[in-house]
């Protein structure tokens, strides 16, 4: 699909009482309904790396931002009378700009709990190894890395090489889209372990990806950052 279709795909909302969902204007849905995704990444203001995952669901013939919307609103300090614009940039990304009731654009200052430049997760990782060595050796090139499934706990979490996470901006993401060679996609949470800063895919989302792709011991996965679609990793899978 041509990127030109997204050129004018935008709408605005005047914030009132915050709730767990936000309606997308009916006229916008009528005009752009075919390109509105079921899941999206909300990117705040001019920030190219921090994002929030939301679902877009229908109810009573209307579309709403749902799961994840309230978290986005709270994290970014949305308040009554804020003027907010939403621009659909591609098949998975919505860029959000927030203006206060004084007409001035708000900076991306109200962010989730952090340690340094890392998002903090309340859930822990099972480390890939206990030898203390860096996993940067798994980096194939600047925008790719490869993992061979050689430990059973890979089914429950997968650590991302720190070098790759920093170079691509994944280190600051809350979730990311994994797309396999058949074009099927999975949203997975990205977490940072508080005690050593390791970044990785966690628990239920990653396990669903594992099971849907029938991964097993010896499977080789190459993850490639897709610069055309912010927040997406292309996954090439070679099974044993």
PDB file of C-alpha atoms in Angstrom:
ATOM      1  CA  UNK A   1       0.000   0.000   0.000  1.00  0.00           C
ATOM      2  CA  UNK A   2       1.324   3.420  -0.990  1.00  0.00           C
ATOM      3  CA  UNK A   3       2.549   5.597   1.870  1.00  0.00           C
ATOM      4  CA  UNK A   4       0.626   8.526   0.280  1.00  0.00           C
ATOM      5  CA  UNK A   5      -2.593   7.132   1.702  1.00  0.00           C
ATOM      6  CA  UNK A   6      -1.326   8.103   5.165  1.00  0.00           C
ATOM      7  CA  UNK A   7      -0.485  11.689   4.187  1.00  0.00           C
ATOM      8  CA  UNK A   8      -3.666  13.257   5.584  1.00  0.00           C
ATOM      9  CA  UNK A   9      -4.709  10.433   7.912  1.00  0.00           C
ATOM     10  CA  UNK A  10      -4.977  12.477  11.092  1.00  0.00           C
ATOM     11  CA  UNK A  11      -7.555  13.694  13.575  1.00  0.00           C
ATOM     12  CA  UNK A  12      -7.725  15.640  16.839  1.00  0.00           C
ATOM     13  CA  UNK A  13      -9.446  15.222  20.194  1.00  0.00           C
ATOM     14  CA  UNK A  14     -10.177  17.691  22.969  1.00  0.00           C
ATOM     15  CA  UNK A  15      -9.575  15.795  26.195  1.00  0.00           C
ATOM     16  CA  UNK A  16     -12.310  15.623  28.826  1.00  0.00           C
ATOM     17  CA  UNK A  17     -12.674  12.945  31.487  1.00  0.00           C
ATOM     18  CA  UNK A  18     -10.002  10.277  31.042  1.00  0.00           C
ATOM     19  CA  UNK A  19     -11.198   6.697  30.761  1.00  0.00           C
ATOM     20  CA  UNK A  20      -9.872   3.343  29.633  1.00  0.00           C
ATOM     21  CA  UNK A  21     -10.819   4.064  26.023  1.00  0.00           C
ATOM     22  CA  UNK A  22     -10.848   6.947  23.544  1.00  0.00           C
ATOM     23  CA  UNK A  23     -13.209   7.113  20.593  1.00  0.00           C
ATOM     24  CA  UNK A  24     -11.752   7.644  17.133  1.00  0.00           C
ATOM     25  CA  UNK A  25     -13.889  10.185  15.220  1.00  0.00           C
ATOM     26  CA  UNK A  26     -16.583   8.572  13.077  1.00  0.00           C
ATOM     27  CA  UNK A  27     -15.715  10.585   9.963  1.00  0.00           C
ATOM     28  CA  UNK A  28     -12.068   9.537  10.261  1.00  0.00           C
ATOM     29  CA  UNK A  29     -13.141   5.889  10.461  1.00  0.00           C
ATOM     30  CA  UNK A  30     -15.381   6.278   7.403  1.00  0.00           C
ATOM     31  CA  UNK A  31     -12.538   7.731   5.354  1.00  0.00           C
ATOM     32  CA  UNK A  32      -9.593   5.669   6.608  1.00  0.00           C
ATOM     33  CA  UNK A  33     -11.220   2.566   8.068  1.00  0.00           C
ATOM     34  CA  UNK A  34      -9.407   0.217   5.679  1.00  0.00           C
ATOM     35  CA  UNK A  35      -5.973   1.264   6.943  1.00  0.00           C
ATOM     36  CA  UNK A  36      -6.740   1.534  10.665  1.00  0.00           C
ATOM     37  CA  UNK A  37      -4.910  -1.358  12.390  1.00  0.00           C
ATOM     38  CA  UNK A  38      -6.249  -3.557  15.178  1.00  0.00           C
ATOM     39  CA  UNK A  39      -3.136  -2.785  17.232  1.00  0.00           C
ATOM     40  CA  UNK A  40      -0.953   0.304  17.140  1.00  0.00           C
ATOM     41  CA  UNK A  41       2.058   1.985  18.677  1.00  0.00           C
ATOM     42  CA  UNK A  42       1.432   5.493  20.016  1.00  0.00           C
ATOM     43  CA  UNK A  43       4.542   7.675  19.739  1.00  0.00           C
ATOM     44  CA  UNK A  44       4.544  10.905  21.688  1.00  0.00           C
ATOM     45  CA  UNK A  45       5.417  14.272  20.127  1.00  0.00           C
ATOM     46  CA  UNK A  46       8.798  14.195  18.342  1.00  0.00           C
ATOM     47  CA  UNK A  47      10.137  11.215  20.284  1.00  0.00           C
ATOM     48  CA  UNK A  48      11.129   8.435  17.856  1.00  0.00           C
ATOM     49  CA  UNK A  49      11.803   5.666  20.359  1.00  0.00           C
ATOM     50  CA  UNK A  50       9.383   5.690  23.304  1.00  0.00           C
ATOM     51  CA  UNK A  51       6.021   4.184  22.457  1.00  0.00           C
ATOM     52  CA  UNK A  52       2.911   2.670  23.984  1.00  0.00           C
ATOM     53  CA  UNK A  53       1.000  -0.333  22.641  1.00  0.00           C
ATOM     54  CA  UNK A  54      -2.781   0.009  22.321  1.00  0.00           C
ATOM     55  CA  UNK A  55      -5.558  -2.041  20.789  1.00  0.00           C
ATOM     56  CA  UNK A  56      -8.217  -0.583  18.528  1.00  0.00           C
ATOM     57  CA  UNK A  57     -11.599  -2.205  19.112  1.00  0.00           C
ATOM     58  CA  UNK A  58     -15.106  -1.740  17.755  1.00  0.00           C
ATOM     59  CA  UNK A  59     -18.122  -1.212  19.995  1.00  0.00           C
ATOM     60  CA  UNK A  60     -21.590  -0.093  18.906  1.00  0.00           C
ATOM     61  CA  UNK A  61     -20.289   0.665  15.386  1.00  0.00           C
ATOM     62  CA  UNK A  62     -17.560   2.919  16.768  1.00  0.00           C
ATOM     63  CA  UNK A  63     -13.802   2.422  17.038  1.00  0.00           C
ATOM     64  CA  UNK A  64     -11.838   3.082  20.213  1.00  0.00           C
ATOM     65  CA  UNK A  65      -8.263   3.070  21.467  1.00  0.00           C
ATOM     66  CA  UNK A  66      -8.582   0.576  24.314  1.00  0.00           C
ATOM     67  CA  UNK A  67      -6.069  -1.709  26.025  1.00  0.00           C
ATOM     68  CA  UNK A  68      -3.115   0.537  26.835  1.00  0.00           C
ATOM     69  CA  UNK A  69      -4.824   3.885  26.225  1.00  0.00           C
ATOM     70  CA  UNK A  70      -5.293   4.810  29.878  1.00  0.00           C
ATOM     71  CA  UNK A  71      -1.663   3.926  30.607  1.00  0.00           C
ATOM     72  CA  UNK A  72      -0.579   6.205  27.748  1.00  0.00           C
ATOM     73  CA  UNK A  73      -2.772   9.040  29.032  1.00  0.00           C
ATOM     74  CA  UNK A  74      -1.457   8.756  32.584  1.00  0.00           C
ATOM     75  CA  UNK A  75       2.183   8.345  31.562  1.00  0.00           C
ATOM     76  CA  UNK A  76       2.026  11.523  29.496  1.00  0.00           C
ATOM     77  CA  UNK A  77       0.022  13.605  31.943  1.00  0.00           C
ATOM     78  CA  UNK A  78      -3.027  14.188  29.754  1.00  0.00           C
ATOM     79  CA  UNK A  79      -5.488  16.500  31.429  1.00  0.00           C
ATOM     80  CA  UNK A  80      -8.863  18.088  30.743  1.00  0.00           C
ATOM     81  CA  UNK A  81      -8.898  20.595  27.857  1.00  0.00           C
ATOM     82  CA  UNK A  82      -5.641  19.293  26.353  1.00  0.00           C
ATOM     83  CA  UNK A  83      -5.790  19.429  22.548  1.00  0.00           C
ATOM     84  CA  UNK A  84      -4.326  16.217  21.105  1.00  0.00           C
ATOM     85  CA  UNK A  85      -3.611  15.336  17.468  1.00  0.00           C
ATOM     86  CA  UNK A  86      -3.213  11.795  16.137  1.00  0.00           C
ATOM     87  CA  UNK A  87      -1.477  11.053  12.818  1.00  0.00           C
ATOM     88  CA  UNK A  88      -1.479   7.545  11.354  1.00  0.00           C
ATOM     89  CA  UNK A  89       2.017   7.208   9.880  1.00  0.00           C
ATOM     90  CA  UNK A  90       1.964   3.614   8.632  1.00  0.00           C
ATOM     91  CA  UNK A  91       0.263   0.315   9.284  1.00  0.00           C
ATOM     92  CA  UNK A  92       1.225   0.234  12.950  1.00  0.00           C
ATOM     93  CA  UNK A  93       2.302   3.685  14.179  1.00  0.00           C
ATOM     94  CA  UNK A  94       0.264   6.680  15.379  1.00  0.00           C
ATOM     95  CA  UNK A  95       2.161   9.875  16.180  1.00  0.00           C
ATOM     96  CA  UNK A  96       0.576  11.877  18.989  1.00  0.00           C
ATOM     97  CA  UNK A  97       1.121  15.582  19.664  1.00  0.00           C
ATOM     98  CA  UNK A  98      -0.234  17.146  22.848  1.00  0.00           C
ATOM     99  CA  UNK A  99      -1.051  20.842  23.352  1.00  0.00           C
ATOM    100  CA  UNK A 100      -1.987  22.304  26.712  1.00  0.00           C
ATOM    101  CA  UNK A 101      -4.983  24.592  27.206  1.00  0.00           C
ATOM    102  CA  UNK A 102      -2.576  27.519  26.725  1.00  0.00           C
ATOM    103  CA  UNK A 103      -2.028  26.429  23.111  1.00  0.00           C
ATOM    104  CA  UNK A 104       1.616  25.440  23.646  1.00  0.00           C
ATOM    105  CA  UNK A 105       2.869  21.985  22.701  1.00  0.00           C
ATOM    106  CA  UNK A 106       3.698  19.903  25.744  1.00  0.00           C
ATOM    107  CA  UNK A 107       7.161  18.344  25.993  1.00  0.00           C
ATOM    108  CA  UNK A 108       7.478  14.597  26.448  1.00  0.00           C
ATOM    109  CA  UNK A 109       8.220  15.022  30.127  1.00  0.00           C
ATOM    110  CA  UNK A 110       5.667  12.838  31.936  1.00  0.00           C
ATOM    111  CA  UNK A 111       7.174   9.418  31.336  1.00  0.00           C
ATOM    112  CA  UNK A 112       7.032   6.005  32.984  1.00  0.00           C
ATOM    113  CA  UNK A 113       9.174   5.157  35.993  1.00  0.00           C
ATOM    114  CA  UNK A 114      12.837   4.980  34.938  1.00  0.00           C
ATOM    115  CA  UNK A 115      16.315   4.141  36.078  1.00  0.00           C
ATOM    116  CA  UNK A 116      18.716   6.258  34.093  1.00  0.00           C
ATOM    117  CA  UNK A 117      17.620   5.851  30.478  1.00  0.00           C
ATOM    118  CA  UNK A 118      16.052   2.435  31.028  1.00  0.00           C
ATOM    119  CA  UNK A 119      12.432   1.522  31.610  1.00  0.00           C
ATOM    120  CA  UNK A 120      12.034  -0.469  34.797  1.00  0.00           C
ATOM    121  CA  UNK A 121       9.978  -3.646  34.827  1.00  0.00           C
ATOM    122  CA  UNK A 122       8.359  -5.136  37.896  1.00  0.00           C
ATOM    123  CA  UNK A 123       8.980  -8.586  36.449  1.00  0.00           C
ATOM    124  CA  UNK A 124      12.305 -10.341  36.392  1.00  0.00           C
ATOM    125  CA  UNK A 125      14.251 -11.978  33.589  1.00  0.00           C
ATOM    126  CA  UNK A 126      15.807 -15.411  33.596  1.00  0.00           C
ATOM    127  CA  UNK A 127      19.325 -14.642  32.325  1.00  0.00           C
ATOM    128  CA  UNK A 128      20.663 -16.349  29.193  1.00  0.00           C
ATOM    129  CA  UNK A 129      23.790 -17.359  31.092  1.00  0.00           C
ATOM    130  CA  UNK A 130      25.473 -16.945  34.436  1.00  0.00           C
ATOM    131  CA  UNK A 131      28.991 -16.582  33.140  1.00  0.00           C
ATOM    132  CA  UNK A 132      28.878 -12.788  33.276  1.00  0.00           C
ATOM    133  CA  UNK A 133      29.923 -12.438  29.639  1.00  0.00           C
ATOM    134  CA  UNK A 134      28.249  -9.917  27.389  1.00  0.00           C
ATOM    135  CA  UNK A 135      25.858 -11.266  24.781  1.00  0.00           C
ATOM    136  CA  UNK A 136      26.979  -8.624  22.279  1.00  0.00           C
ATOM    137  CA  UNK A 137      28.830 -11.434  20.497  1.00  0.00           C
ATOM    138  CA  UNK A 138      25.447 -12.492  19.112  1.00  0.00           C
ATOM    139  CA  UNK A 139      25.262  -9.300  17.030  1.00  0.00           C
ATOM    140  CA  UNK A 140      25.519 -10.193  13.340  1.00  0.00           C
ATOM    141  CA  UNK A 141      25.631  -6.607  12.132  1.00  0.00           C
ATOM    142  CA  UNK A 142      24.603  -3.214  13.404  1.00  0.00           C
ATOM    143  CA  UNK A 143      20.880  -3.729  12.706  1.00  0.00           C
ATOM    144  CA  UNK A 144      20.579  -7.511  13.214  1.00  0.00           C
ATOM    145  CA  UNK A 145      21.299 -10.177  15.795  1.00  0.00           C
ATOM    146  CA  UNK A 146      20.979 -13.956  15.856  1.00  0.00           C
ATOM    147  CA  UNK A 147      19.964 -16.340  18.617  1.00  0.00           C
ATOM    148  CA  UNK A 148      20.145 -20.128  18.599  1.00  0.00           C
ATOM    149  CA  UNK A 149      17.696 -21.773  20.974  1.00  0.00           C
ATOM    150  CA  UNK A 150      19.951 -23.857  23.189  1.00  0.00           C
ATOM    151  CA  UNK A 151      18.288 -23.373  26.581  1.00  0.00           C
ATOM    152  CA  UNK A 152      14.768 -24.348  27.539  1.00  0.00           C
ATOM    153  CA  UNK A 153      14.056 -21.023  29.284  1.00  0.00           C
ATOM    154  CA  UNK A 154      14.257 -19.304  25.876  1.00  0.00           C
ATOM    155  CA  UNK A 155      10.612 -20.360  25.660  1.00  0.00           C
ATOM    156  CA  UNK A 156       9.767 -17.881  28.411  1.00  0.00           C
ATOM    157  CA  UNK A 157      12.087 -14.960  27.679  1.00  0.00           C
ATOM    158  CA  UNK A 158      14.776 -13.908  25.230  1.00  0.00           C
ATOM    159  CA  UNK A 159      17.464 -11.353  26.002  1.00  0.00           C
ATOM    160  CA  UNK A 160      18.324  -8.746  23.364  1.00  0.00           C
ATOM    161  CA  UNK A 161      22.017  -7.826  22.903  1.00  0.00           C
ATOM    162  CA  UNK A 162      22.589  -4.459  24.591  1.00  0.00           C
ATOM    163  CA  UNK A 163      24.516  -3.098  21.597  1.00  0.00           C
ATOM    164  CA  UNK A 164      21.587  -3.825  19.289  1.00  0.00           C
ATOM    165  CA  UNK A 165      19.049  -2.457  21.792  1.00  0.00           C
ATOM    166  CA  UNK A 166      20.912   0.851  22.054  1.00  0.00           C
ATOM    167  CA  UNK A 167      21.627   1.272  18.326  1.00  0.00           C
ATOM    168  CA  UNK A 168      18.005   0.708  17.322  1.00  0.00           C
ATOM    169  CA  UNK A 169      16.353   2.515  20.242  1.00  0.00           C
ATOM    170  CA  UNK A 170      14.650  -0.676  21.436  1.00  0.00           C
ATOM    171  CA  UNK A 171      16.208  -0.046  24.840  1.00  0.00           C
ATOM    172  CA  UNK A 172      13.527   2.613  25.428  1.00  0.00           C
ATOM    173  CA  UNK A 173      10.529   0.780  23.970  1.00  0.00           C
ATOM    174  CA  UNK A 174       7.736  -0.780  25.988  1.00  0.00           C
ATOM    175  CA  UNK A 175       6.705  -3.188  23.226  1.00  0.00           C
ATOM    176  CA  UNK A 176       7.684  -4.198  19.717  1.00  0.00           C
ATOM    177  CA  UNK A 177       6.178  -5.917  16.711  1.00  0.00           C
ATOM    178  CA  UNK A 178       7.742  -9.199  15.519  1.00  0.00           C
ATOM    179  CA  UNK A 179       7.028 -10.114  11.870  1.00  0.00           C
ATOM    180  CA  UNK A 180       7.976 -13.534  10.520  1.00  0.00           C
ATOM    181  CA  UNK A 181       8.844 -14.445   6.937  1.00  0.00           C
ATOM    182  CA  UNK A 182       5.170 -15.090   6.115  1.00  0.00           C
ATOM    183  CA  UNK A 183       4.207 -11.583   7.194  1.00  0.00           C
ATOM    184  CA  UNK A 184       2.368 -12.645  10.340  1.00  0.00           C
ATOM    185  CA  UNK A 185       2.863 -10.307  13.306  1.00  0.00           C
ATOM    186  CA  UNK A 186       3.021 -10.598  17.090  1.00  0.00           C
ATOM    187  CA  UNK A 187       3.196  -7.767  19.630  1.00  0.00           C
ATOM    188  CA  UNK A 188       5.567  -8.573  22.470  1.00  0.00           C
ATOM    189  CA  UNK A 189       6.434  -6.611  25.589  1.00  0.00           C
ATOM    190  CA  UNK A 190       9.969  -5.310  26.018  1.00  0.00           C
ATOM    191  CA  UNK A 191      11.277  -5.163  29.584  1.00  0.00           C
ATOM    192  CA  UNK A 192      14.485  -4.121  31.290  1.00  0.00           C
ATOM    193  CA  UNK A 193      15.772  -6.052  34.278  1.00  0.00           C
ATOM    194  CA  UNK A 194      16.393  -3.570  37.074  1.00  0.00           C
ATOM    195  CA  UNK A 195      19.520  -5.073  38.636  1.00  0.00           C
ATOM    196  CA  UNK A 196      21.684  -5.274  35.508  1.00  0.00           C
ATOM    197  CA  UNK A 197      19.789  -3.431  32.762  1.00  0.00           C
ATOM    198  CA  UNK A 198      19.332  -6.424  30.459  1.00  0.00           C
ATOM    199  CA  UNK A 199      16.671  -5.919  27.804  1.00  0.00           C
ATOM    200  CA  UNK A 200      14.437  -8.670  26.477  1.00  0.00           C
ATOM    201  CA  UNK A 201      11.107 -10.072  25.326  1.00  0.00           C
ATOM    202  CA  UNK A 202       9.030 -11.350  28.196  1.00  0.00           C
ATOM    203  CA  UNK A 203       6.555 -14.052  29.197  1.00  0.00           C
ATOM    204  CA  UNK A 204       3.122 -14.487  27.602  1.00  0.00           C
ATOM    205  CA  UNK A 205       3.660 -12.476  24.404  1.00  0.00           C
ATOM    206  CA  UNK A 206       7.003 -14.096  23.617  1.00  0.00           C
ATOM    207  CA  UNK A 207       5.669 -17.551  24.477  1.00  0.00           C
ATOM    208  CA  UNK A 208       2.803 -17.059  22.024  1.00  0.00           C
ATOM    209  CA  UNK A 209       5.336 -16.179  19.305  1.00  0.00           C
ATOM    210  CA  UNK A 210       7.348 -19.289  20.239  1.00  0.00           C
ATOM    211  CA  UNK A 211       4.365 -21.636  20.084  1.00  0.00           C
ATOM    212  CA  UNK A 212       2.813 -20.164  16.925  1.00  0.00           C
ATOM    213  CA  UNK A 213       6.130 -20.560  15.076  1.00  0.00           C
ATOM    214  CA  UNK A 214       6.740 -24.076  16.468  1.00  0.00           C
ATOM    215  CA  UNK A 215      10.195 -23.216  17.795  1.00  0.00           C
ATOM    216  CA  UNK A 216      12.280 -25.906  19.481  1.00  0.00           C
ATOM    217  CA  UNK A 217      15.808 -26.591  20.685  1.00  0.00           C
ATOM    218  CA  UNK A 218      18.237 -25.777  17.883  1.00  0.00           C
ATOM    219  CA  UNK A 219      15.993 -23.266  16.103  1.00  0.00           C
ATOM    220  CA  UNK A 220      17.975 -20.298  14.773  1.00  0.00           C
ATOM    221  CA  UNK A 221      16.346 -16.858  14.789  1.00  0.00           C
ATOM    222  CA  UNK A 222      17.730 -13.747  13.103  1.00  0.00           C
ATOM    223  CA  UNK A 223      16.106 -10.460  14.156  1.00  0.00           C
ATOM    224  CA  UNK A 224      16.509  -7.520  11.755  1.00  0.00           C
ATOM    225  CA  UNK A 225      15.467  -3.968  12.594  1.00  0.00           C
ATOM    226  CA  UNK A 226      13.107  -2.515   9.979  1.00  0.00           C
ATOM    227  CA  UNK A 227      13.862   1.238   9.649  1.00  0.00           C
ATOM    228  CA  UNK A 228      10.814   1.712   7.389  1.00  0.00           C
ATOM    229  CA  UNK A 229       8.386   0.617  10.086  1.00  0.00           C
ATOM    230  CA  UNK A 230       9.358   1.996  13.470  1.00  0.00           C
ATOM    231  CA  UNK A 231       8.886  -0.551  16.222  1.00  0.00           C
ATOM    232  CA  UNK A 232       9.172  -3.678  14.047  1.00  0.00           C
ATOM    233  CA  UNK A 233      11.700  -6.513  13.939  1.00  0.00           C
ATOM    234  CA  UNK A 234      11.734  -8.904  10.989  1.00  0.00           C
ATOM    235  CA  UNK A 235      12.357 -12.467  12.164  1.00  0.00           C
ATOM    236  CA  UNK A 236      13.940 -15.129   9.953  1.00  0.00           C
ATOM    237  CA  UNK A 237      13.531 -18.613  11.442  1.00  0.00           C
ATOM    238  CA  UNK A 238      15.568 -21.677  10.568  1.00  0.00           C
ATOM    239  CA  UNK A 239      14.274 -24.791  12.279  1.00  0.00           C
ATOM    240  CA  UNK A 240      16.173 -27.995  12.978  1.00  0.00           C
TER     241      UNK A 240
END
